Amino acid sequence: MGNQENIREKATRQLSLSETLVSLLLRAMPIKHGKHRLLDRITPKAWNKSGDLVAFSIHGRNVIVDPYDLVGWHFAMLRSFDPEVIEILEKACNPDVKEVLWDIGANKGACFCSLAAKLPLLHVVAIEPQAKLCANNMINLESICPGRYEYVQAGLGEEEAELTLVIPNSNFGGASLHIQPSGPDDESEVIKIRTASQVAEGSRFGWPTIVKIDVEGHEPQVFRSLEPGIASQTCKALVFENHASEAAAFQAVKSVTEPHGYRIFGIQKSPWATRLVPARDQLMQVTDYAVIRKDVVTENKRIARLIGN
């Protein structure tokens, strides 16, 4: 509780007038995708250098964010991060029943904040190993979804372990178990690894129905850890990141999910729409993918409308 009280007591600010004007302008633009790229071109970093946290509202719920890295800045200015991921996971949900989100690699909480604020029955398990992010995330979870969240300060893997997480250039969003420190601003932290089965067995909510995975190269290990929940078909949809250089990781995800009745789709974006494109292999210029249970593909009309031929 001490760290949470320190954050509450730390000076917080609203966006400055100039930041607010840019934020309102971008959020008012009649396009679905492209606002984050425009923000990077206009102002990739916070103008105000006070070091204060930023307070704002998302879907009527108050949150506090440190705006001095990429994720926090984009979340504060645009009230979202990776909006295509949020869209797909939200459409996979039934808003009238209790769904369970596992936000694996929660980082600064943009995903769980967005979904929990939109879906009042959603239960959240935020899984994030970085100690410095815990207190702020707990404050936002308590604000957005009191009584319907759990927090796991660990990474997921195939077996219990302690591993070194490298945070390159002090960028929390780029933290990875699969790189070595290479610069003077790089940080490292020894983190705990737990299995997905351990998390599910210790949770009031059980296995997830929707999953976001953002673990910077650790995806194969996470999917193999999740296989019991995938095999039971509890999960409706899982979204993960995969770059062109990670062909082996894509095949590992495929080998875990397809035998249990799931299909993989690439997430394609235009300024006006999000589309799901069937992906037997990696797709050109696609870095985000959705693994969706086959019956959800055929029976969920909101998901079906996103699927292209």
Short mmCIF file of C-alpha atoms in Angstrom, two decimals:
data_model
loop_
_atom_site.label_atom_id
_atom_site.label_comp_id
_atom_site.label_asym_id
_atom_site.label_seq_id
_atom_site.Cartn_x
_atom_site.Cartn_y
_atom_site.Cartn_z
CA MET A 1 0.00 0.00 0.00
CA GLY A 2 2.89 2.38 0.67
CA ASN A 3 3.82 2.82 -2.99
CA GLN A 4 0.19 3.43 -3.92
CA GLU A 5 -0.09 6.16 -1.31
CA ASN A 6 3.13 7.73 -2.60
CA ILE A 7 1.69 7.87 -6.11
CA ARG A 8 -1.59 9.35 -4.87
CA GLU A 9 0.36 12.00 -3.00
CA LYS A 10 2.73 12.75 -5.89
CA ALA A 11 1.87 15.88 -7.82
CA THR A 12 -0.51 15.16 -10.67
CA ARG A 13 -1.60 17.45 -13.41
CA GLN A 14 -4.14 17.70 -16.18
CA LEU A 15 -2.89 17.95 -19.73
CA SER A 16 -1.64 21.45 -20.49
CA LEU A 17 -3.71 23.69 -22.75
CA SER A 18 -1.55 22.95 -25.79
CA GLU A 19 -1.53 19.21 -25.05
CA THR A 20 -5.30 19.27 -24.57
CA LEU A 21 -5.85 21.00 -27.91
CA VAL A 22 -3.73 18.41 -29.73
CA SER A 23 -5.49 15.61 -27.86
CA LEU A 24 -8.96 16.92 -28.71
CA LEU A 25 -8.02 17.51 -32.35
CA LEU A 26 -6.65 14.01 -32.84
CA ARG A 27 -9.47 12.27 -30.98
CA ALA A 28 -12.07 14.19 -32.99
CA MET A 29 -10.64 13.12 -36.34
CA PRO A 30 -13.14 10.85 -38.20
CA ILE A 31 -10.68 8.01 -38.71
CA LYS A 32 -10.29 4.72 -36.86
CA HIS A 33 -6.54 4.20 -37.24
CA GLY A 34 -3.60 6.51 -37.81
CA LYS A 35 -4.01 8.86 -34.86
CA HIS A 36 -1.09 7.33 -32.99
CA ARG A 37 1.22 7.82 -35.98
CA LEU A 38 0.08 11.43 -36.26
CA LEU A 39 0.81 11.98 -32.58
CA ASP A 40 4.32 10.62 -33.10
CA ARG A 41 4.83 13.13 -35.92
CA ILE A 42 3.33 16.11 -34.10
CA THR A 43 4.75 15.56 -30.63
CA PRO A 44 6.28 12.18 -29.74
CA LYS A 45 6.97 13.23 -26.15
CA ALA A 46 5.23 15.17 -23.40
CA TRP A 47 5.76 18.91 -23.74
CA ASN A 48 5.47 19.51 -20.02
CA LYS A 49 8.75 18.43 -18.38
CA SER A 50 7.58 18.68 -14.77
CA GLY A 51 7.73 14.93 -14.22
CA ASP A 52 4.22 14.95 -12.78
CA LEU A 53 1.75 12.19 -13.47
CA VAL A 54 -1.25 12.96 -15.68
CA ALA A 55 -4.83 12.42 -14.49
CA PHE A 56 -7.65 11.96 -16.98
CA SER A 57 -10.95 10.15 -17.47
CA ILE A 58 -11.65 7.14 -19.69
CA HIS A 59 -15.28 6.17 -20.18
CA GLY A 60 -16.14 8.05 -17.01
CA ARG A 61 -13.44 6.41 -14.87
CA ASN A 62 -10.46 8.31 -13.48
CA VAL A 63 -6.94 7.04 -14.15
CA ILE A 64 -3.42 8.27 -13.45
CA VAL A 65 -0.59 7.70 -15.92
CA ASP A 66 3.10 8.52 -16.12
CA PRO A 67 3.32 10.20 -19.56
CA TYR A 68 7.11 10.10 -19.91
CA ASP A 69 7.41 7.06 -22.13
CA LEU A 70 5.69 5.94 -25.33
CA VAL A 71 2.78 3.97 -23.88
CA GLY A 72 1.94 6.45 -21.14
CA TRP A 73 2.11 9.44 -23.47
CA HIS A 74 -0.11 7.87 -26.12
CA PHE A 75 -2.57 6.64 -23.52
CA ALA A 76 -2.85 10.08 -21.92
CA MET A 77 -3.24 11.91 -25.23
CA LEU A 78 -5.47 9.49 -27.15
CA ARG A 79 -7.11 7.52 -24.33
CA SER A 80 -5.99 4.32 -26.01
CA PHE A 81 -3.02 2.26 -27.14
CA ASP A 82 -3.27 -0.44 -29.83
CA PRO A 83 -6.98 0.35 -30.41
CA GLU A 84 -7.29 -2.53 -32.91
CA VAL A 85 -6.43 -4.99 -30.13
CA ILE A 86 -9.09 -3.46 -27.88
CA GLU A 87 -11.66 -3.60 -30.68
CA ILE A 88 -11.15 -7.29 -31.42
CA LEU A 89 -11.14 -8.39 -27.80
CA GLU A 90 -14.23 -6.30 -27.05
CA LYS A 91 -16.10 -7.76 -30.04
CA ALA A 92 -15.21 -11.27 -28.90
CA CYS A 93 -16.96 -10.62 -25.58
CA ASN A 94 -20.59 -10.99 -24.63
CA PRO A 95 -21.23 -7.79 -22.64
CA ASP A 96 -24.06 -9.45 -20.73
CA VAL A 97 -21.95 -12.17 -19.10
CA LYS A 98 -18.84 -12.28 -16.95
CA GLU A 99 -15.83 -12.43 -19.25
CA VAL A 100 -12.28 -12.78 -17.92
CA LEU A 101 -9.37 -10.83 -19.44
CA TRP A 102 -5.78 -11.85 -18.87
CA ASP A 103 -3.65 -8.85 -19.79
CA ILE A 104 -0.26 -10.55 -20.13
CA GLY A 105 2.44 -7.90 -20.27
CA ALA A 106 0.00 -5.30 -18.96
CA ASN A 107 2.65 -2.57 -18.94
CA LYS A 108 0.89 0.69 -18.00
CA GLY A 109 -2.57 -0.80 -18.24
CA ALA A 110 -3.93 0.80 -21.41
CA CYS A 111 -5.57 -2.48 -22.46
CA PHE A 112 -7.21 -3.42 -19.19
CA CYS A 113 -8.27 0.17 -18.52
CA SER A 114 -9.96 0.47 -21.91
CA LEU A 115 -11.75 -2.87 -21.78
CA ALA A 116 -12.78 -2.81 -18.11
CA ALA A 117 -14.18 0.71 -18.47
CA LYS A 118 -16.23 -0.35 -21.52
CA LEU A 119 -17.39 -3.71 -20.14
CA PRO A 120 -18.81 -3.37 -16.62
CA LEU A 121 -18.97 -7.16 -16.08
CA LEU A 122 -15.40 -7.83 -17.22
CA HIS A 123 -13.05 -9.40 -14.66
CA VAL A 124 -9.37 -8.53 -15.10
CA VAL A 125 -6.19 -10.41 -14.27
CA ALA A 126 -3.34 -8.00 -14.97
CA ILE A 127 -0.03 -9.83 -15.35
CA GLU A 128 3.03 -7.57 -15.33
CA PRO A 129 6.46 -8.36 -13.87
CA GLN A 130 7.96 -4.86 -13.65
CA ALA A 131 7.95 -3.74 -10.03
CA LYS A 132 7.90 -0.02 -10.87
CA LEU A 133 4.53 -0.36 -12.63
CA CYS A 134 2.67 -2.23 -9.90
CA ALA A 135 1.46 0.60 -7.66
CA ASN A 136 0.14 2.80 -10.47
CA ASN A 137 -1.61 -0.15 -12.12
CA MET A 138 -3.25 -1.13 -8.83
CA ILE A 139 -4.60 2.40 -8.36
CA ASN A 140 -6.15 2.36 -11.84
CA LEU A 141 -7.62 -1.12 -11.40
CA GLU A 142 -9.22 -0.06 -8.14
CA SER A 143 -10.67 3.02 -9.85
CA ILE A 144 -11.96 1.28 -12.96
CA CYS A 145 -13.02 -2.17 -11.79
CA PRO A 146 -13.09 -2.40 -7.98
CA GLY A 147 -13.76 -5.93 -6.78
CA ARG A 148 -13.31 -7.48 -10.21
CA TYR A 149 -9.55 -7.55 -10.68
CA GLU A 150 -6.44 -9.42 -9.62
CA TYR A 151 -2.82 -8.42 -10.06
CA VAL A 152 0.04 -10.83 -10.71
CA GLN A 153 3.52 -9.30 -10.47
CA ALA A 154 5.28 -11.94 -12.56
CA GLY A 155 5.88 -13.11 -16.08
CA LEU A 156 4.33 -16.25 -17.58
CA GLY A 157 6.33 -19.23 -18.75
CA GLU A 158 6.42 -22.99 -18.93
CA GLU A 159 7.92 -23.45 -15.48
CA GLU A 160 8.65 -21.47 -12.35
CA ALA A 161 11.90 -19.53 -12.58
CA GLU A 162 13.67 -16.26 -11.91
CA LEU A 163 14.87 -14.52 -15.06
CA THR A 164 16.44 -11.17 -15.92
CA LEU A 165 14.18 -8.68 -17.67
CA VAL A 166 16.02 -5.96 -19.63
CA ILE A 167 14.35 -2.56 -19.98
CA PRO A 168 16.11 -0.88 -22.93
CA ASN A 169 16.66 2.84 -22.69
CA SER A 170 14.35 2.87 -19.64
CA ASN A 171 11.42 2.12 -21.99
CA PHE A 172 8.99 -0.01 -19.96
CA GLY A 173 7.11 -1.01 -23.12
CA GLY A 174 10.23 -2.52 -24.69
CA ALA A 175 11.19 -4.69 -21.71
CA SER A 176 12.22 -8.17 -22.82
CA LEU A 177 13.59 -11.43 -21.46
CA HIS A 178 15.36 -12.04 -24.76
CA ILE A 179 17.83 -9.17 -25.05
CA GLN A 180 20.99 -8.12 -23.23
CA PRO A 181 21.78 -4.65 -21.85
CA SER A 182 23.61 -2.65 -24.50
CA GLY A 183 23.47 1.01 -23.48
CA PRO A 184 24.05 3.24 -20.44
CA ASP A 185 20.31 3.90 -20.01
CA ASP A 186 19.31 0.23 -20.06
CA GLU A 187 17.92 -1.18 -16.82
CA SER A 188 17.48 -4.77 -15.69
CA GLU A 189 15.33 -6.48 -13.10
CA VAL A 190 15.18 -10.06 -11.84
CA ILE A 191 11.57 -11.17 -12.15
CA LYS A 192 9.57 -14.22 -11.16
CA ILE A 193 8.09 -16.52 -13.79
CA ARG A 194 4.89 -18.42 -13.00
CA THR A 195 2.98 -20.91 -15.12
CA ALA A 196 -0.46 -20.09 -16.45
CA SER A 197 -1.86 -23.11 -14.60
CA GLN A 198 -0.55 -21.70 -11.32
CA VAL A 199 -2.18 -18.35 -12.03
CA ALA A 200 -5.51 -19.94 -13.02
CA GLU A 201 -5.56 -22.24 -9.99
CA GLY A 202 -4.84 -19.34 -7.64
CA SER A 203 -7.38 -17.01 -9.26
CA ARG A 204 -10.98 -16.42 -8.22
CA PHE A 205 -11.78 -16.11 -11.92
CA GLY A 206 -10.14 -19.23 -13.36
CA TRP A 207 -8.92 -19.42 -16.96
CA PRO A 208 -9.43 -16.39 -19.21
CA THR A 209 -12.00 -16.00 -21.97
CA ILE A 210 -9.98 -13.25 -23.71
CA VAL A 211 -6.23 -12.68 -23.64
CA LYS A 212 -3.84 -9.92 -24.67
CA ILE A 213 -0.19 -10.95 -24.97
CA ASP A 214 2.57 -8.37 -25.35
CA VAL A 215 5.79 -9.94 -24.11
CA GLU A 216 8.48 -8.84 -26.58
CA GLY A 217 9.68 -12.18 -27.95
CA HIS A 218 8.44 -14.46 -25.17
CA GLU A 219 5.23 -15.43 -26.99
CA PRO A 220 6.05 -19.13 -27.64
CA GLN A 221 6.70 -19.77 -23.95
CA VAL A 222 3.51 -17.94 -22.96
CA PHE A 223 1.34 -19.85 -25.44
CA ARG A 224 2.77 -23.18 -24.36
CA SER A 225 2.04 -22.23 -20.75
CA LEU A 226 -1.53 -21.30 -21.72
CA GLU A 227 -2.15 -24.58 -23.56
CA PRO A 228 -4.32 -26.20 -20.84
CA GLY A 229 -6.76 -23.27 -21.05
CA ILE A 230 -6.57 -23.29 -24.84
CA ALA A 231 -7.17 -27.05 -24.96
CA SER A 232 -10.26 -26.67 -22.77
CA GLN A 233 -11.52 -24.03 -25.23
CA THR A 234 -12.22 -21.63 -22.38
CA CYS A 235 -10.47 -18.87 -24.36
CA LYS A 236 -12.49 -17.20 -27.09
CA ALA A 237 -9.75 -14.97 -28.49
CA LEU A 238 -6.08 -14.23 -27.87
CA VAL A 239 -4.21 -11.33 -29.47
CA PHE A 240 -0.43 -11.34 -29.80
CA GLU A 241 2.40 -9.45 -31.49
CA ASN A 242 4.64 -11.09 -34.10
CA HIS A 243 7.25 -9.40 -36.29
CA ALA A 244 8.62 -10.56 -39.63
CA SER A 245 11.84 -11.77 -37.98
CA GLU A 246 9.86 -14.05 -35.65
CA ALA A 247 8.73 -16.78 -38.05
CA ALA A 248 9.60 -19.55 -35.61
CA ALA A 249 7.47 -17.89 -32.93
CA PHE A 250 4.50 -17.71 -35.30
CA GLN A 251 4.80 -21.43 -36.03
CA ALA A 252 5.04 -22.16 -32.30
CA VAL A 253 1.77 -20.29 -31.68
CA LYS A 254 0.16 -22.13 -34.57
CA SER A 255 1.26 -25.53 -33.25
CA VAL A 256 -0.25 -24.80 -29.82
CA THR A 257 -3.57 -23.38 -30.98
CA GLU A 258 -4.70 -24.94 -34.28
CA PRO A 259 -4.97 -28.55 -32.98
CA HIS A 260 -7.43 -27.33 -30.34
CA GLY A 261 -9.88 -25.70 -32.74
CA TYR A 262 -8.54 -22.18 -33.20
CA ARG A 263 -7.78 -20.10 -36.30
CA ILE A 264 -5.13 -17.39 -36.69
CA PHE A 265 -5.92 -14.06 -38.34
CA GLY A 266 -3.69 -11.13 -39.17
CA ILE A 267 -4.99 -7.77 -37.99
CA GLN A 268 -4.94 -5.31 -40.89
CA LYS A 269 -5.70 -1.62 -40.43
CA SER A 270 -6.80 1.12 -42.78
CA PRO A 271 -7.71 4.64 -41.69
CA TRP A 272 -11.35 3.57 -41.74
CA ALA A 273 -11.51 -0.06 -40.66
CA THR A 274 -10.01 -3.06 -38.89
CA ARG A 275 -9.95 -6.33 -40.81
CA LEU A 276 -9.11 -9.89 -39.84
CA VAL A 277 -7.31 -11.78 -42.59
CA PRO A 278 -6.88 -15.57 -42.36
CA ALA A 279 -3.19 -16.34 -41.77
CA ARG A 280 -1.79 -19.78 -42.37
CA ASP A 281 1.65 -18.16 -42.21
CA GLN A 282 2.98 -14.71 -41.43
CA LEU A 283 1.46 -11.89 -43.46
CA MET A 284 3.29 -9.00 -45.09
CA GLN A 285 3.24 -5.75 -43.10
CA VAL A 286 1.23 -7.27 -40.25
CA THR A 287 2.58 -7.27 -36.68
CA ASP A 288 -0.55 -8.08 -34.65
CA TYR A 289 -2.49 -11.34 -34.88
CA ALA A 290 -5.64 -12.76 -33.33
CA VAL A 291 -6.17 -16.41 -32.42
CA ILE A 292 -9.92 -17.04 -32.38
CA ARG A 293 -11.90 -20.14 -31.48
CA LYS A 294 -13.63 -21.53 -34.57
CA ASP A 295 -17.17 -21.36 -33.18
CA VAL A 296 -16.61 -17.69 -32.30
CA VAL A 297 -15.53 -17.07 -35.90
CA THR A 298 -18.79 -18.53 -37.22
CA GLU A 299 -21.30 -17.53 -34.53
CA ASN A 300 -20.14 -14.10 -33.33
CA LYS A 301 -21.53 -11.68 -35.91
CA ARG A 302 -19.40 -8.78 -34.71
CA ILE A 303 -16.23 -10.81 -35.25
CA ALA A 304 -17.50 -12.26 -38.56
CA ARG A 305 -18.00 -8.76 -39.98
CA LEU A 306 -14.28 -8.06 -39.52
CA ILE A 307 -13.12 -11.09 -41.47
CA GLY A 308 -11.98 -10.59 -45.06
CA ASN A 309 -11.49 -13.27 -47.68
#
